[in-house]
CSV table of C-alpha atoms in Angstrom, one decimal:
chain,number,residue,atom,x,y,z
A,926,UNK,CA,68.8,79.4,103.7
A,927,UNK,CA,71.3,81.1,105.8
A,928,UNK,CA,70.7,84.1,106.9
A,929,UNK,CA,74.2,84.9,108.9
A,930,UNK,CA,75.5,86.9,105.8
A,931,UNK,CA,73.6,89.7,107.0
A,932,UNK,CA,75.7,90.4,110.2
A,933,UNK,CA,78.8,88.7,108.5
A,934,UNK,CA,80.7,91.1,106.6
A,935,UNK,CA,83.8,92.2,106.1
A,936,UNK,CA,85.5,95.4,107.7
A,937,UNK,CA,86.0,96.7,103.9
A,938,UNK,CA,82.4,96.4,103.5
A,939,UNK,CA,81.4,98.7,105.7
A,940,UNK,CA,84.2,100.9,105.1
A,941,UNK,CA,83.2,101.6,101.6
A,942,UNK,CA,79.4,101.0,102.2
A,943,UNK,CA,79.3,104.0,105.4
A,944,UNK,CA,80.3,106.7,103.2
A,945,UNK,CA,78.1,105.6,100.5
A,946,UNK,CA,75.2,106.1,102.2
A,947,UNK,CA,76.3,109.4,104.4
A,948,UNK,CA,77.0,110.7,100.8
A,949,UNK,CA,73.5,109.4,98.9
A,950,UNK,CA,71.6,110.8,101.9
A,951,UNK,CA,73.5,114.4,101.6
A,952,UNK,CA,73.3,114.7,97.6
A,953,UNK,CA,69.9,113.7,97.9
A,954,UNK,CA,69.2,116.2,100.9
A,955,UNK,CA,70.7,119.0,98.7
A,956,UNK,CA,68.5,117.9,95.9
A,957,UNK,CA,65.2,118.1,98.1
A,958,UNK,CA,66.4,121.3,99.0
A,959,UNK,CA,67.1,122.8,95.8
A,960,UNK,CA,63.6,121.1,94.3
A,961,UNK,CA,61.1,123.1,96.5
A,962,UNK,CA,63.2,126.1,95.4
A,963,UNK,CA,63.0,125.5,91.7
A,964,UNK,CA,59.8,128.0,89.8
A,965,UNK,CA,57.6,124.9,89.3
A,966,UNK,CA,58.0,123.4,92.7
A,967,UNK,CA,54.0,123.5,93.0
A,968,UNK,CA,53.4,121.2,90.9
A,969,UNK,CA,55.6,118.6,91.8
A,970,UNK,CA,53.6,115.7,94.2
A,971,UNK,CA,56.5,115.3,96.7
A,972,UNK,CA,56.4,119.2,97.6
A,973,UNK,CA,53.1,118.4,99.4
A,974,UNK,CA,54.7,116.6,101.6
A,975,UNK,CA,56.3,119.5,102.7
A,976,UNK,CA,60.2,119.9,103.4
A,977,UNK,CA,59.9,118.0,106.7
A,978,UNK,CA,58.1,115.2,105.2
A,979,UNK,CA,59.7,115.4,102.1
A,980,UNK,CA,63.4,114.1,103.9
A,981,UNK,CA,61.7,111.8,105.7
A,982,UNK,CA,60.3,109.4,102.8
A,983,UNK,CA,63.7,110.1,101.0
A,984,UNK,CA,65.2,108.6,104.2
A,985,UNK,CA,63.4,105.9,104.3
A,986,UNK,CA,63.6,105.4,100.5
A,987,UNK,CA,67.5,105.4,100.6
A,988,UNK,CA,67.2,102.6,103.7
A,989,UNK,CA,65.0,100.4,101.9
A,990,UNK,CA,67.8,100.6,98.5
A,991,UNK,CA,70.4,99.8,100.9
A,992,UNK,CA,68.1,97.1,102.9
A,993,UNK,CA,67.1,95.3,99.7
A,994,UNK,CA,70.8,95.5,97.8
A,995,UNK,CA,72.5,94.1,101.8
A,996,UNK,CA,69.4,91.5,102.1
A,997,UNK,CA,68.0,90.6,98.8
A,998,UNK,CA,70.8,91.0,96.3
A,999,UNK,CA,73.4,89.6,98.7
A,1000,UNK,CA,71.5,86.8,99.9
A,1001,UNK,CA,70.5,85.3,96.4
A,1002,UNK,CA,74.3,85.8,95.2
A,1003,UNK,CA,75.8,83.8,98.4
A,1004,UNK,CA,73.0,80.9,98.2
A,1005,UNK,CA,73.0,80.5,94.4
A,1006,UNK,CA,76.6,81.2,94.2
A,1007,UNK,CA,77.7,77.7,93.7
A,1008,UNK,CA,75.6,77.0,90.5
A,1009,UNK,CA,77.0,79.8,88.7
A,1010,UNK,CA,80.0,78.0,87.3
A,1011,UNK,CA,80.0,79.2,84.0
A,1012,UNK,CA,80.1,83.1,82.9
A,1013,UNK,CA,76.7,82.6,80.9
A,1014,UNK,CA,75.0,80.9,84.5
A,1015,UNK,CA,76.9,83.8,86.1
A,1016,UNK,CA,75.2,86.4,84.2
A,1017,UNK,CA,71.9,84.8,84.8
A,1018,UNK,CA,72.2,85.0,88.3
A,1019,UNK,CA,72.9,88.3,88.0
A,1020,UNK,CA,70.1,89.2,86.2
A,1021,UNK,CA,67.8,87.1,88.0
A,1022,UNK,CA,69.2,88.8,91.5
A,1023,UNK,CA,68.9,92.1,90.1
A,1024,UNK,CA,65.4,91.8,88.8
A,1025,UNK,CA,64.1,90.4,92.0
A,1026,UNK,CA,66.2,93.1,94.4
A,1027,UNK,CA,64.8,95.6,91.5
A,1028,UNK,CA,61.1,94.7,92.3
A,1029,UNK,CA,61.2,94.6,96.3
A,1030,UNK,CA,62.7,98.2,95.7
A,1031,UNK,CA,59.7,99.0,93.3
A,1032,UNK,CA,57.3,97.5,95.9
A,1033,UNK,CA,58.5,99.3,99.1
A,1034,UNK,CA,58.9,102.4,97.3
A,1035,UNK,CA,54.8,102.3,96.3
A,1036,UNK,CA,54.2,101.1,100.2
A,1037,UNK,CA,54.0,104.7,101.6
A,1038,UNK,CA,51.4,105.5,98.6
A,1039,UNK,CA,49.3,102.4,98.2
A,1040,UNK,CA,48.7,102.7,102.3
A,1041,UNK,CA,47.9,106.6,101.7
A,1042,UNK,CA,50.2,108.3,103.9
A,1043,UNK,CA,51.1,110.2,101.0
A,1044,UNK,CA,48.5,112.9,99.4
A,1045,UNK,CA,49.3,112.3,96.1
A,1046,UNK,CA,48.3,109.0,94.0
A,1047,UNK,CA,50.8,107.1,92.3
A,1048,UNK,CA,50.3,107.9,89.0
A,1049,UNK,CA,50.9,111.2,89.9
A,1050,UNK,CA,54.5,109.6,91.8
A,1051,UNK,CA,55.4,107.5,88.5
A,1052,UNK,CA,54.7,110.8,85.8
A,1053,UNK,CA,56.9,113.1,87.4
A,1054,UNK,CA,59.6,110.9,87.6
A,1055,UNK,CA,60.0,109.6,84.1
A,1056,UNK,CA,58.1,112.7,83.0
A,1057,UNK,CA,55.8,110.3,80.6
A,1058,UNK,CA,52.0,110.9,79.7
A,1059,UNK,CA,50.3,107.4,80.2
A,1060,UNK,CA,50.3,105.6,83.5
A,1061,UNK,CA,51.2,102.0,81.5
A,1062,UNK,CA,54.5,104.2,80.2
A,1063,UNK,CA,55.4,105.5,83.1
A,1064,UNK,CA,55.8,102.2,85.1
A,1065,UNK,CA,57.3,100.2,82.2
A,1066,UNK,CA,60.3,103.0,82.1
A,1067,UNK,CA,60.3,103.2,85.8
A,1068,UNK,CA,60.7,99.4,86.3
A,1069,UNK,CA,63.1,99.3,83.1
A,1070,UNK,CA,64.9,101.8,85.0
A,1071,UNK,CA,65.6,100.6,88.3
A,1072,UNK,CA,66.6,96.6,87.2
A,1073,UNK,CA,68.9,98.4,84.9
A,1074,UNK,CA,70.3,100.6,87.8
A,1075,UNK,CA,70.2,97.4,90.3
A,1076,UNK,CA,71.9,95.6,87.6
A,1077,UNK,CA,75.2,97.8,86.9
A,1078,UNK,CA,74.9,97.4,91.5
A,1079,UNK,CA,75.4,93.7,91.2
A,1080,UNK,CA,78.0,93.5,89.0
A,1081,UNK,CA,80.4,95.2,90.4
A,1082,UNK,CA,79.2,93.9,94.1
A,1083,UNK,CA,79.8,90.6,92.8
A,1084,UNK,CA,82.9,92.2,90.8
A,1085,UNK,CA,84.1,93.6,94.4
A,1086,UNK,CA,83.4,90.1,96.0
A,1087,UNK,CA,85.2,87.7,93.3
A,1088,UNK,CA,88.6,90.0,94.3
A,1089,UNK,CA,88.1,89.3,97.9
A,1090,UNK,CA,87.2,86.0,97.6
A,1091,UNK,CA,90.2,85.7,95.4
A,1092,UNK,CA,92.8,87.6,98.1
A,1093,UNK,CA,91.3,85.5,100.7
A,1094,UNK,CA,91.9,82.0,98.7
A,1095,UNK,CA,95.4,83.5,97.6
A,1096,UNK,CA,96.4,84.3,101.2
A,1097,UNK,CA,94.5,81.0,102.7
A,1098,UNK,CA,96.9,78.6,99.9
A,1099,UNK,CA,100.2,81.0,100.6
A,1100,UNK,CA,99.7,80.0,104.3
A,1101,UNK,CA,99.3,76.4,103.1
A,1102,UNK,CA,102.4,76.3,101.1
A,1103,UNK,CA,104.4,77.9,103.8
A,1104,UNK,CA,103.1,75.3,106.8
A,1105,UNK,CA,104.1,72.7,103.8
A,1106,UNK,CA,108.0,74.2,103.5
A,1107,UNK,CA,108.5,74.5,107.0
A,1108,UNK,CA,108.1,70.7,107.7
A,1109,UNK,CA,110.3,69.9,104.5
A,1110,UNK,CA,113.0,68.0,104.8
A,1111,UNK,CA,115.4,66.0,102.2
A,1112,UNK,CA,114.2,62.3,102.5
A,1113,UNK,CA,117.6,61.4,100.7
A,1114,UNK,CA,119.0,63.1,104.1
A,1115,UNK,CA,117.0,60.8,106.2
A,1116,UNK,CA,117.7,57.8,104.6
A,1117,UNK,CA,121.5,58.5,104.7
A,1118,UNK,CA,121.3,58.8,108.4
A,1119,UNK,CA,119.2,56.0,109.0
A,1120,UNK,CA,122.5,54.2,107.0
A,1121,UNK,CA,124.7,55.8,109.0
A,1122,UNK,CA,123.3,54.5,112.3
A,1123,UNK,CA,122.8,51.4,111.0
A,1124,UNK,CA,126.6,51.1,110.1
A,1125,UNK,CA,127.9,52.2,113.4
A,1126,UNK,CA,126.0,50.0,115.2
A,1127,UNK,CA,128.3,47.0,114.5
A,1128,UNK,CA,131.3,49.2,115.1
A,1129,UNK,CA,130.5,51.7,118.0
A,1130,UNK,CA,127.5,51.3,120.1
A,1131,UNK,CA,128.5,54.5,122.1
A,1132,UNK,CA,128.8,56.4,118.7
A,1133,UNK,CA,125.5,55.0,117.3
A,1134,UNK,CA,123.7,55.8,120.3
A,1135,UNK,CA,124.9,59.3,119.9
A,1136,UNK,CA,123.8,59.8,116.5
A,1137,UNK,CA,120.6,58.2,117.2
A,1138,UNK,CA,120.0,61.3,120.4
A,1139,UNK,CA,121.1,63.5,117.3
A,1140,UNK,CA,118.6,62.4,114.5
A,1141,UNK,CA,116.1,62.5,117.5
A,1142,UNK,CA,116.8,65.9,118.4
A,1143,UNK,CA,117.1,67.2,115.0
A,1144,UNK,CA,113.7,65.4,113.9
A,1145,UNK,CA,111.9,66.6,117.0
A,1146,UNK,CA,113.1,70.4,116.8
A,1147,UNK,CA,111.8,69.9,112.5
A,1148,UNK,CA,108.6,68.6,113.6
A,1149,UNK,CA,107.4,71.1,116.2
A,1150,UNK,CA,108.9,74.0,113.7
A,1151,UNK,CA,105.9,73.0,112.6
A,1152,UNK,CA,103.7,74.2,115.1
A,1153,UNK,CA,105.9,77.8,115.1
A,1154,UNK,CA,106.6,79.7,112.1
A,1155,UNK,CA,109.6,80.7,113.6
A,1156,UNK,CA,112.3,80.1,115.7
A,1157,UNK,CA,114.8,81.4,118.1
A,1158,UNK,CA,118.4,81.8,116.8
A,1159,UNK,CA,120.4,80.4,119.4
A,1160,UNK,CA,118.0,77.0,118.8
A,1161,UNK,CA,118.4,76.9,114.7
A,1162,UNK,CA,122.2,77.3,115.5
A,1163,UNK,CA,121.9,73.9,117.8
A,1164,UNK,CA,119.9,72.1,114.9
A,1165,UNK,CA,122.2,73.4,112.8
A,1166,UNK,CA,125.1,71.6,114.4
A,1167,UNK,CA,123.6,68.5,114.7
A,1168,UNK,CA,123.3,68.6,110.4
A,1169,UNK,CA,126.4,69.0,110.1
A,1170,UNK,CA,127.6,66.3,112.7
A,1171,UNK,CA,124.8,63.6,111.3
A,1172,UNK,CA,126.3,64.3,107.8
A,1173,UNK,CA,129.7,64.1,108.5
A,1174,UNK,CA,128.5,60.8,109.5
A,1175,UNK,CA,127.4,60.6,105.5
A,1176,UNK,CA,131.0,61.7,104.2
A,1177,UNK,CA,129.0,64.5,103.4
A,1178,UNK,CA,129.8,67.7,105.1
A,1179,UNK,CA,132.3,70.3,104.3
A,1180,UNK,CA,136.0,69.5,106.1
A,1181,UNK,CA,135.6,72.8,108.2
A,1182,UNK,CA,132.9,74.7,109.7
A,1183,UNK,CA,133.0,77.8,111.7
A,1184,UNK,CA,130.1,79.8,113.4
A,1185,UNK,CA,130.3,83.1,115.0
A,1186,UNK,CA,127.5,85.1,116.3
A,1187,UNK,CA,127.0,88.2,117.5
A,1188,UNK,CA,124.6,87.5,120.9
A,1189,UNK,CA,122.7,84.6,119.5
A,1190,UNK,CA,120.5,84.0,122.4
A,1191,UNK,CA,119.1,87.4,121.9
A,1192,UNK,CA,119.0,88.0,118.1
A,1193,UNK,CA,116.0,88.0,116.3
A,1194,UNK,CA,113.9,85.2,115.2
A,1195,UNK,CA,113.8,83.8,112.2
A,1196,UNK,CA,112.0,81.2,109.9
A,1197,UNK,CA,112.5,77.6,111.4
A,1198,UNK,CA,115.1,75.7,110.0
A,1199,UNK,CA,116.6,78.8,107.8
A,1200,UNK,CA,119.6,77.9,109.0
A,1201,UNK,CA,120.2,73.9,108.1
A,1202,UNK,CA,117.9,74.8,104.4
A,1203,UNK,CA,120.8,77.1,103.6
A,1204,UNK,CA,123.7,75.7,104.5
A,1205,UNK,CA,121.4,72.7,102.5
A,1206,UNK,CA,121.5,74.6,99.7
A,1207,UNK,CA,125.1,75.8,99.5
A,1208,UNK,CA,126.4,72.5,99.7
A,1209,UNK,CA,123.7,70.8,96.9
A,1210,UNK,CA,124.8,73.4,94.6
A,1211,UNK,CA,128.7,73.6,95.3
A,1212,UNK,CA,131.1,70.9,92.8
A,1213,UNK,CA,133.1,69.9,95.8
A,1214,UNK,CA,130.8,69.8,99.6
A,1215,UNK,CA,134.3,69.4,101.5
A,1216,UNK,CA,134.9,73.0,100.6
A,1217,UNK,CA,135.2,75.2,103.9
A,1218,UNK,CA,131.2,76.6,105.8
A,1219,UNK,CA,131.1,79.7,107.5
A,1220,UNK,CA,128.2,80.9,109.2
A,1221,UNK,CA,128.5,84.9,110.8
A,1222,UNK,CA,125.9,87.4,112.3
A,1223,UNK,CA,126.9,90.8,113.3
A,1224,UNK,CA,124.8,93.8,113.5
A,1225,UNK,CA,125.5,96.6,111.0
A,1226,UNK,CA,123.8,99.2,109.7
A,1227,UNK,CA,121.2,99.0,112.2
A,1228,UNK,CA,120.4,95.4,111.0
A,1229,UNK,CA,121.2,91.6,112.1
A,1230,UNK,CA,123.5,90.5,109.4
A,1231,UNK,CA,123.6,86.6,109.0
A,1232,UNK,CA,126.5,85.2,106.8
A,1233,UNK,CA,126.2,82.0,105.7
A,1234,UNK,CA,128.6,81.0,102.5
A,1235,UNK,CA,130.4,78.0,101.3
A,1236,UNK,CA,133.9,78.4,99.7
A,1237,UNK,CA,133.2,76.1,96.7
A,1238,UNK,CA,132.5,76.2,92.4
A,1239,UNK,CA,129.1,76.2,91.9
A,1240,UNK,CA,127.5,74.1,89.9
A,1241,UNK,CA,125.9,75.5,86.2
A,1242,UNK,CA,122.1,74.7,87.6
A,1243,UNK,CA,121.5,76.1,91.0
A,1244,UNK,CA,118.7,73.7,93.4
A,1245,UNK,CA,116.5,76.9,94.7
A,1246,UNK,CA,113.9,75.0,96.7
A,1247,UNK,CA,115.1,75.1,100.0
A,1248,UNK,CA,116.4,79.0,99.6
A,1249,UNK,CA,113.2,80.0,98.0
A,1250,UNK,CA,111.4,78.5,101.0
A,1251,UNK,CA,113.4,80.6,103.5
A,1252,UNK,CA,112.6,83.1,101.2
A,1253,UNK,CA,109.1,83.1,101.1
A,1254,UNK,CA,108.4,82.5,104.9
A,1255,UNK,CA,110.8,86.1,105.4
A,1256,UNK,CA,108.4,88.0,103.3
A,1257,UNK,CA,105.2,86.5,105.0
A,1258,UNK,CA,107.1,87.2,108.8
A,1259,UNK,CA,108.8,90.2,108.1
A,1260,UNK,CA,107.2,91.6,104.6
A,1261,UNK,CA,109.8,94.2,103.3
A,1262,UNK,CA,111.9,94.4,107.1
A,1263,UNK,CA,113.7,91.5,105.7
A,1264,UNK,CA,115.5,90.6,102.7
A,1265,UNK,CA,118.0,87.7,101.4
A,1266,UNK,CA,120.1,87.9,98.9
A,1267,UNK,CA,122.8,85.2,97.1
A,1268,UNK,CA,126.1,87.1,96.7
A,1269,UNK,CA,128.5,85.2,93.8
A,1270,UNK,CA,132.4,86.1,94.3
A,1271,UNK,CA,134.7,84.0,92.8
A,1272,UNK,CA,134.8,80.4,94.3
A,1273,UNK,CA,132.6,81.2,97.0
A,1274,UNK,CA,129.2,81.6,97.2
A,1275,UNK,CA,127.1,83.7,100.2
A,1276,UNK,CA,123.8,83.8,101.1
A,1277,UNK,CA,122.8,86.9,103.0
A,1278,UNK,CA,119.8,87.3,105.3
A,1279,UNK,CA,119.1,90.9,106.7
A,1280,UNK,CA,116.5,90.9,109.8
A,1281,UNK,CA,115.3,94.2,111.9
A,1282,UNK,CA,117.0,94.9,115.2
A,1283,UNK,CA,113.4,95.8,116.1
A,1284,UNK,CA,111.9,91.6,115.3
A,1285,UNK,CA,109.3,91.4,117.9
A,1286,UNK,CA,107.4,94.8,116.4
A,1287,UNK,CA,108.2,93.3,113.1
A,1288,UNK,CA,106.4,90.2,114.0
A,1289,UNK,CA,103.7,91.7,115.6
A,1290,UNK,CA,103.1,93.6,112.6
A,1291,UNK,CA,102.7,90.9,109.9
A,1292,UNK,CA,101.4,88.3,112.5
């Protein structure tokens, strides 16, 4: 078995586990206190310990709860875990864990007693905490009692640890998804340029050779965007033209293009390949691709405001996948800093991507 869980733990855990015990070993503190100030205080055993000794074995009670939930409890759950794969086995763990953590409690509670350090026996311990007559009753309840209590513990421990395994497999598959979008591109789109090359070749060797140094560029800057999440701007504007050139090539691209920027070498970053998905999905969506592409960024409003929109019908059913990937990998680099929007007006349709002036703190932040 492995026993690395024990030093292994979350930040959270501790954060809600420190005050737990600051708070157990006050309440119980004020309930010493208020015990050897109560009329009958003589004839309770732990009073003869004194006040001294009396917060001492409560100390070392409240360590050994803790010790045997962080140890016992936590241990069985992570090494038996695996079997529980049905809410019936589940239970039984739990029960089983419990019972086990309940008795190592039981048995280092009784330590301090059975080894006499304690002047009082432990019937005496038992009777005047369930308040019963017989010795056999007294231990039955007391046992009763504490797998109950350790029971309603490890439910909502392994309650709490379900939701954080949960978060963590959530967050672990949205980073999975996002690597997966960043490295997506249209095979229909490599294909046609594989054509087009292939066609030119027979007519221009020059021109061929240039689209080849194109495709290779293009391919090159899509493969290491998957290495970086993101990308500079003036670099996704490069990309971008070489799209546009290779599908020109396809008697694809729009008859005009225009692309103004405010300061693209020092704008912010964005998602790799933001800029070629877009203008992507503009044109798969438009009736007529020939219609005229505009791409603008400007600052206003204490943002970076990039333009992109396609002057174009669209068509009834809209293809979202590469502007919900865009959209996705904003919210995982910028979380609310960012937004994008699709603005309808008319025959043209825009997509609009605001980015903080302030990127590199943004970044930073979500990273």
């Amino acid at each position: 078995m492995n026993f690395s869980y024990i030093r292994n733990t979350s930040p959270n855990y501790w954060r809600y586990q420190g005050p737990l015990l600051v708070i157990s070993f006050l309440v119980t503190c004020l309930g010493i206190w208020s015990m050897f100030h109560e009329p009958e205080a003589e004839t309770m055993p732990i009073t003869q310990l004194g006040l001294v000794g009396a917060l001492i074995l409560t100390t070392y009670q409240i360590i050994i709860i803790f010790a045997a939930f962080h140890i016992v409890l936590r241990g069985i759950y992570k090494h038996y875990k695996s079997y529980a794969t049905t809410k019936w086995k589940l239970f039984l763990l739990i029960l089983a864990s419990s019972t086990v953590t309940a008795l190592v409690i039981i048995a280092l509670d009784f330590l301090p007693i059975l080894v006499s350090l304690t002047p009082y026996s432990l019937e005496e311990y038992v009777k005047s905490i369930m308040h019963l007559d017989t010795l056999g009753e007294s231990l039955v309840a007391y046992i009763i009692y504490n797998v109950v209590t350790t029971v309603v513990w490890a439910y909502f421990y392994v309650l709490a640890a379900s939701i954080s395994n949960y978060k963590q497999l959530a967050l672990l598959l949205k980073k999975q998804k996002l690597q997966i979008l960043t490295n997506r591109v249209n095979p229909e789109f490599l294909f046609d340029t594989m054509e087009a090359i292939k066609q030119q070749i027979d007519i221009d060797e020059e021109k061929a050779a240039e689209l080849v140094t194109k495709a290779s560029d293009l391919f090159r800057y899509n493969l290491m965007s998957s290495k970086a999440a993101d990308a500079k701007l003036n670099d996704e504007v490069t990309s971008l033209m070489n799209y546009l050139e290779l599908l020109e090539e396809q008697n694809r691209a729009p008859k005009k293009h225009t692309i103004k920027l405010h300061d693209d070498a020092t704008g912010p970053n964005i998602p790799s390949m933001t800029l070629i998905f877009i203008c992507s999905f503009l044109l798969n969506s438009s009736r007529q691709r020939t219609g005229e592409l505009s791409l603008v960024g400007f600052i206003k409003h204490n943002k970076y405001r990039i333009e992109i929109s396609h002057h174009s019908h669209g068509k009834f059913f809209l293809d979202t996948e590469h502007y919900d990937n865009v959209k996705s990998r904003l919210e995982h680099m910028y979380a609310t800093s960012a937004s994008i929007v699709l603005v309808k007006k008319g025959k043209q349709r825009k997509v609009v991507i605001e980015l903080p002036i302030d990127w590199q703190h943004q970044l930073d932040k979500t990273a």
